[in-house]
């Protein structure tokens, strides 16, 4: 495996590109507009610069890493990708359309992976004629720092595909852990109800933002509080995930907090827009 295609130059796609290129893979990063790609490359550059400053990588490795990344606004640039990791926005229709297109563009043997946080891998695979080669590769944010890759097997994902993706994750210096396909998988099925509940606590004025976070960091030894984490993930991404859980499981347990919906409507998406539960 030499050439990895990555779709989406946002928070996750740029992080996955950075880590893949750093470990020697040639990356083609695809997004809808040049401007977004430009921002993605900037954020990769800044991430690598921080690593140089901390003396984790050399200036030379930073340069060669950047040289291994090319960008494009056309999916056709992925026509010889050995593996594609889709990290586009968390909308089922967007992902279904992308996988249908990738199936006709990429070589018949290429693995098509999705970084989705919650959408069924078996559903995404049904948009293709190669469900055995479709798998979930759920990286954590920030990708260059976080070790886990949650590997999600769809109904028809083959053992060979799973092995290849496990071994690739290790080459990227990550730790793959497998689970079966189910809404939100393991990570977000457990994490998102906690974040949503923290937002309910805030909206019911049970405690202020900082107090809610402190109770969870000091009291539960979480490295960051749920509201800080929501800002890091992106409130739009959190809302999409909790909506998938609500739609797929039903019941009140996963009902999105109205305050979360309101903040997303107002464009307060967290760190990426400069305003969420905190200001940046
Ligand atoms: N943010 C997180 O903490 C996090 C963590 C793990 C997984 N994820 C998942 O990763 C994926 C991306 O999330 P993100 O936070 O990077 O979102 P983001 O909004 O930062 O970036 C998404 C990018 O996808 C692009 N895009 C949308 N439609 C596209 C298309 N048809 N073709 C090409 N590009 C397209 C957008 O222009 C945008 O740049 C989502 O599925 C999300 O659930 C996010």
mmCIF file of N, CA and C and ligand atoms in Angstrom, residues 7-13 30-32 36 87-90 94-95 98 115-117 138-139 141 233 237 272, ligand 1:
data_model
loop_
_atom_site.group_PDB
_atom_site.id
_atom_site.type_symbol
_atom_site.label_atom_id
_atom_site.label_comp_id
_atom_site.label_asym_id
_atom_site.label_seq_id
_atom_site.Cartn_x
_atom_site.Cartn_y
_atom_site.Cartn_z
ATOM 1 N N UNK A 7 -10.675 11.961 1.829
ATOM 2 C CA UNK A 7 -11.734 12.892 1.416
ATOM 3 C C UNK A 7 -12.169 13.738 2.607
ATOM 4 N N UNK A 8 -12.113 15.061 2.424
ATOM 5 C CA UNK A 8 -12.455 15.997 3.495
ATOM 6 C C UNK A 8 -11.185 16.556 4.097
ATOM 7 N N UNK A 9 -11.010 17.886 3.972
ATOM 8 C CA UNK A 9 -9.792 18.533 4.499
ATOM 9 C C UNK A 9 -10.111 19.303 5.774
ATOM 10 N N UNK A 10 -11.145 18.842 6.500
ATOM 11 C CA UNK A 10 -11.515 19.507 7.756
ATOM 12 C C UNK A 10 -10.650 19.009 8.907
ATOM 13 N N UNK A 11 -11.208 19.088 10.103
ATOM 14 C CA UNK A 11 -10.483 18.699 11.316
ATOM 15 C C UNK A 11 -9.852 17.313 11.165
ATOM 16 N N UNK A 12 -10.648 16.337 10.776
ATOM 17 C CA UNK A 12 -10.164 14.949 10.775
ATOM 18 C C UNK A 12 -9.343 14.623 9.535
ATOM 19 N N UNK A 13 -9.841 15.028 8.362
ATOM 20 C CA UNK A 13 -9.140 14.698 7.110
ATOM 21 C C UNK A 13 -7.732 15.258 7.091
ATOM 22 N N UNK A 30 -8.709 15.358 -0.874
ATOM 23 C CA UNK A 30 -9.766 15.901 -1.743
ATOM 24 C C UNK A 30 -10.813 16.645 -0.912
ATOM 25 N N UNK A 31 -11.183 17.834 -1.367
ATOM 26 C CA UNK A 31 -12.321 18.542 -0.760
ATOM 27 C C UNK A 31 -13.052 19.291 -1.865
ATOM 28 N N UNK A 32 -14.118 19.995 -1.478
ATOM 29 C CA UNK A 32 -14.977 20.602 -2.489
ATOM 30 C C UNK A 32 -14.372 21.850 -3.121
ATOM 31 N N UNK A 36 -10.727 25.516 0.934
ATOM 32 C CA UNK A 36 -10.782 24.582 2.072
ATOM 33 C C UNK A 36 -9.512 23.728 2.094
ATOM 34 N N UNK A 87 -13.402 11.221 5.106
ATOM 35 C CA UNK A 87 -13.606 12.002 6.340
ATOM 36 C C UNK A 87 -14.381 13.272 5.978
ATOM 37 N N UNK A 88 -15.430 13.087 5.168
ATOM 38 C CA UNK A 88 -16.297 14.226 4.798
ATOM 39 C C UNK A 88 -17.332 14.418 5.911
ATOM 40 N N UNK A 89 -18.141 15.450 5.768
ATOM 41 C CA UNK A 89 -19.121 15.804 6.808
ATOM 42 C C UNK A 89 -20.013 14.604 7.164
ATOM 43 N N UNK A 90 -20.492 14.632 8.411
ATOM 44 C CA UNK A 90 -21.250 13.494 8.949
ATOM 45 C C UNK A 90 -22.705 13.513 8.469
ATOM 46 N N UNK A 94 -24.388 12.325 1.942
ATOM 47 C CA UNK A 94 -23.069 12.715 1.413
ATOM 48 C C UNK A 94 -22.173 11.486 1.302
ATOM 49 N N UNK A 95 -22.167 10.678 2.362
ATOM 50 C CA UNK A 95 -21.273 9.516 2.387
ATOM 51 C C UNK A 95 -21.720 8.464 1.376
ATOM 52 N N UNK A 98 -20.685 9.626 -2.022
ATOM 53 C CA UNK A 98 -19.236 9.527 -2.192
ATOM 54 C C UNK A 98 -18.818 8.074 -2.437
ATOM 55 N N UNK A 115 -14.380 7.316 8.018
ATOM 56 C CA UNK A 115 -14.054 7.790 9.370
ATOM 57 C C UNK A 115 -15.330 8.229 10.106
ATOM 58 N N UNK A 116 -16.492 7.789 9.590
ATOM 59 C CA UNK A 116 -17.752 8.200 10.221
ATOM 60 C C UNK A 116 -17.751 7.936 11.722
ATOM 61 N N UNK A 117 -18.440 8.814 12.453
ATOM 62 C CA UNK A 117 -18.518 8.684 13.910
ATOM 63 C C UNK A 117 -19.703 7.833 14.326
ATOM 64 N N UNK A 138 -12.200 4.625 12.381
ATOM 65 C CA UNK A 138 -12.641 5.791 13.155
ATOM 66 C C UNK A 138 -11.469 6.319 13.984
ATOM 67 N N UNK A 139 -10.804 7.341 13.427
ATOM 68 C CA UNK A 139 -9.689 7.991 14.126
ATOM 69 C C UNK A 139 -10.272 8.929 15.178
ATOM 70 N N UNK A 141 -9.836 12.527 17.596
ATOM 71 C CA UNK A 141 -9.405 13.913 17.436
ATOM 72 C C UNK A 141 -8.640 14.385 18.681
ATOM 73 N N UNK A 233 -14.549 18.630 19.409
ATOM 74 C CA UNK A 233 -15.117 17.757 18.366
ATOM 75 C C UNK A 233 -15.830 18.596 17.302
ATOM 76 N N UNK A 237 -20.828 18.323 14.603
ATOM 77 C CA UNK A 237 -20.517 16.886 14.533
ATOM 78 C C UNK A 237 -21.232 16.167 15.687
ATOM 79 N N UNK A 272 -13.610 25.399 16.039
ATOM 80 C CA UNK A 272 -13.413 25.715 14.618
ATOM 81 C C UNK A 272 -14.060 27.030 14.195
HETATM 82 N N1 LIG B 1 -14.466 16.157 14.795
HETATM 83 C C1 LIG B 1 -14.209 15.050 15.477
HETATM 84 O O1 LIG B 1 -13.795 15.092 16.650
HETATM 85 C C2 LIG B 1 -14.376 13.699 14.812
HETATM 86 C C3 LIG B 1 -13.786 12.583 15.416
HETATM 87 C C4 LIG B 1 -13.876 11.340 14.785
HETATM 88 C C5 LIG B 1 -14.585 11.236 13.588
HETATM 89 N N2 LIG B 1 -15.171 12.338 13.035
HETATM 90 C C6 LIG B 1 -15.874 12.166 11.753
HETATM 91 O O2 LIG B 1 -14.995 12.574 10.714
HETATM 92 C C7 LIG B 1 -15.761 13.109 9.628
HETATM 93 C C8 LIG B 1 -15.284 14.534 9.353
HETATM 94 O O3 LIG B 1 -15.460 15.302 10.509
HETATM 95 P P1 LIG B 1 -14.691 16.690 10.724
HETATM 96 O O4 LIG B 1 -14.825 17.015 12.161
HETATM 97 O O5 LIG B 1 -13.363 16.630 10.082
HETATM 98 O O6 LIG B 1 -15.650 17.663 9.885
HETATM 99 P P2 LIG B 1 -15.291 19.082 9.222
HETATM 100 O O7 LIG B 1 -16.580 19.791 9.091
HETATM 101 O O8 LIG B 1 -14.160 19.731 9.948
HETATM 102 O O9 LIG B 1 -14.733 18.662 7.760
HETATM 103 C C9 LIG B 1 -15.531 17.998 6.818
HETATM 104 C C10 LIG B 1 -14.987 18.360 5.433
HETATM 105 O O10 LIG B 1 -15.656 17.523 4.460
HETATM 106 C C11 LIG B 1 -15.804 18.319 3.294
HETATM 107 N N3 LIG B 1 -16.819 17.700 2.437
HETATM 108 C C12 LIG B 1 -18.161 17.648 2.623
HETATM 109 N N4 LIG B 1 -18.739 17.020 1.567
HETATM 110 C C13 LIG B 1 -17.744 16.640 0.725
HETATM 111 C C14 LIG B 1 -17.700 15.989 -0.532
HETATM 112 N N5 LIG B 1 -18.805 15.554 -1.118
HETATM 113 N N6 LIG B 1 -16.501 15.795 -1.110
HETATM 114 C C15 LIG B 1 -15.356 16.236 -0.535
HETATM 115 N N7 LIG B 1 -15.337 16.882 0.657
HETATM 116 C C16 LIG B 1 -16.517 17.086 1.280
HETATM 117 C C17 LIG B 1 -16.185 19.692 3.834
HETATM 118 O O11 LIG B 1 -15.972 20.703 2.865
HETATM 119 C C18 LIG B 1 -15.254 19.816 5.037
HETATM 120 O O12 LIG B 1 -14.040 20.438 4.707
HETATM 121 C C19 LIG B 1 -17.232 13.017 10.049
HETATM 122 O O13 LIG B 1 -17.758 11.824 9.552
HETATM 123 C C20 LIG B 1 -17.134 12.989 11.564
HETATM 124 O O14 LIG B 1 -18.241 12.368 12.167
HETATM 125 C C21 LIG B 1 -15.064 13.574 13.604
#
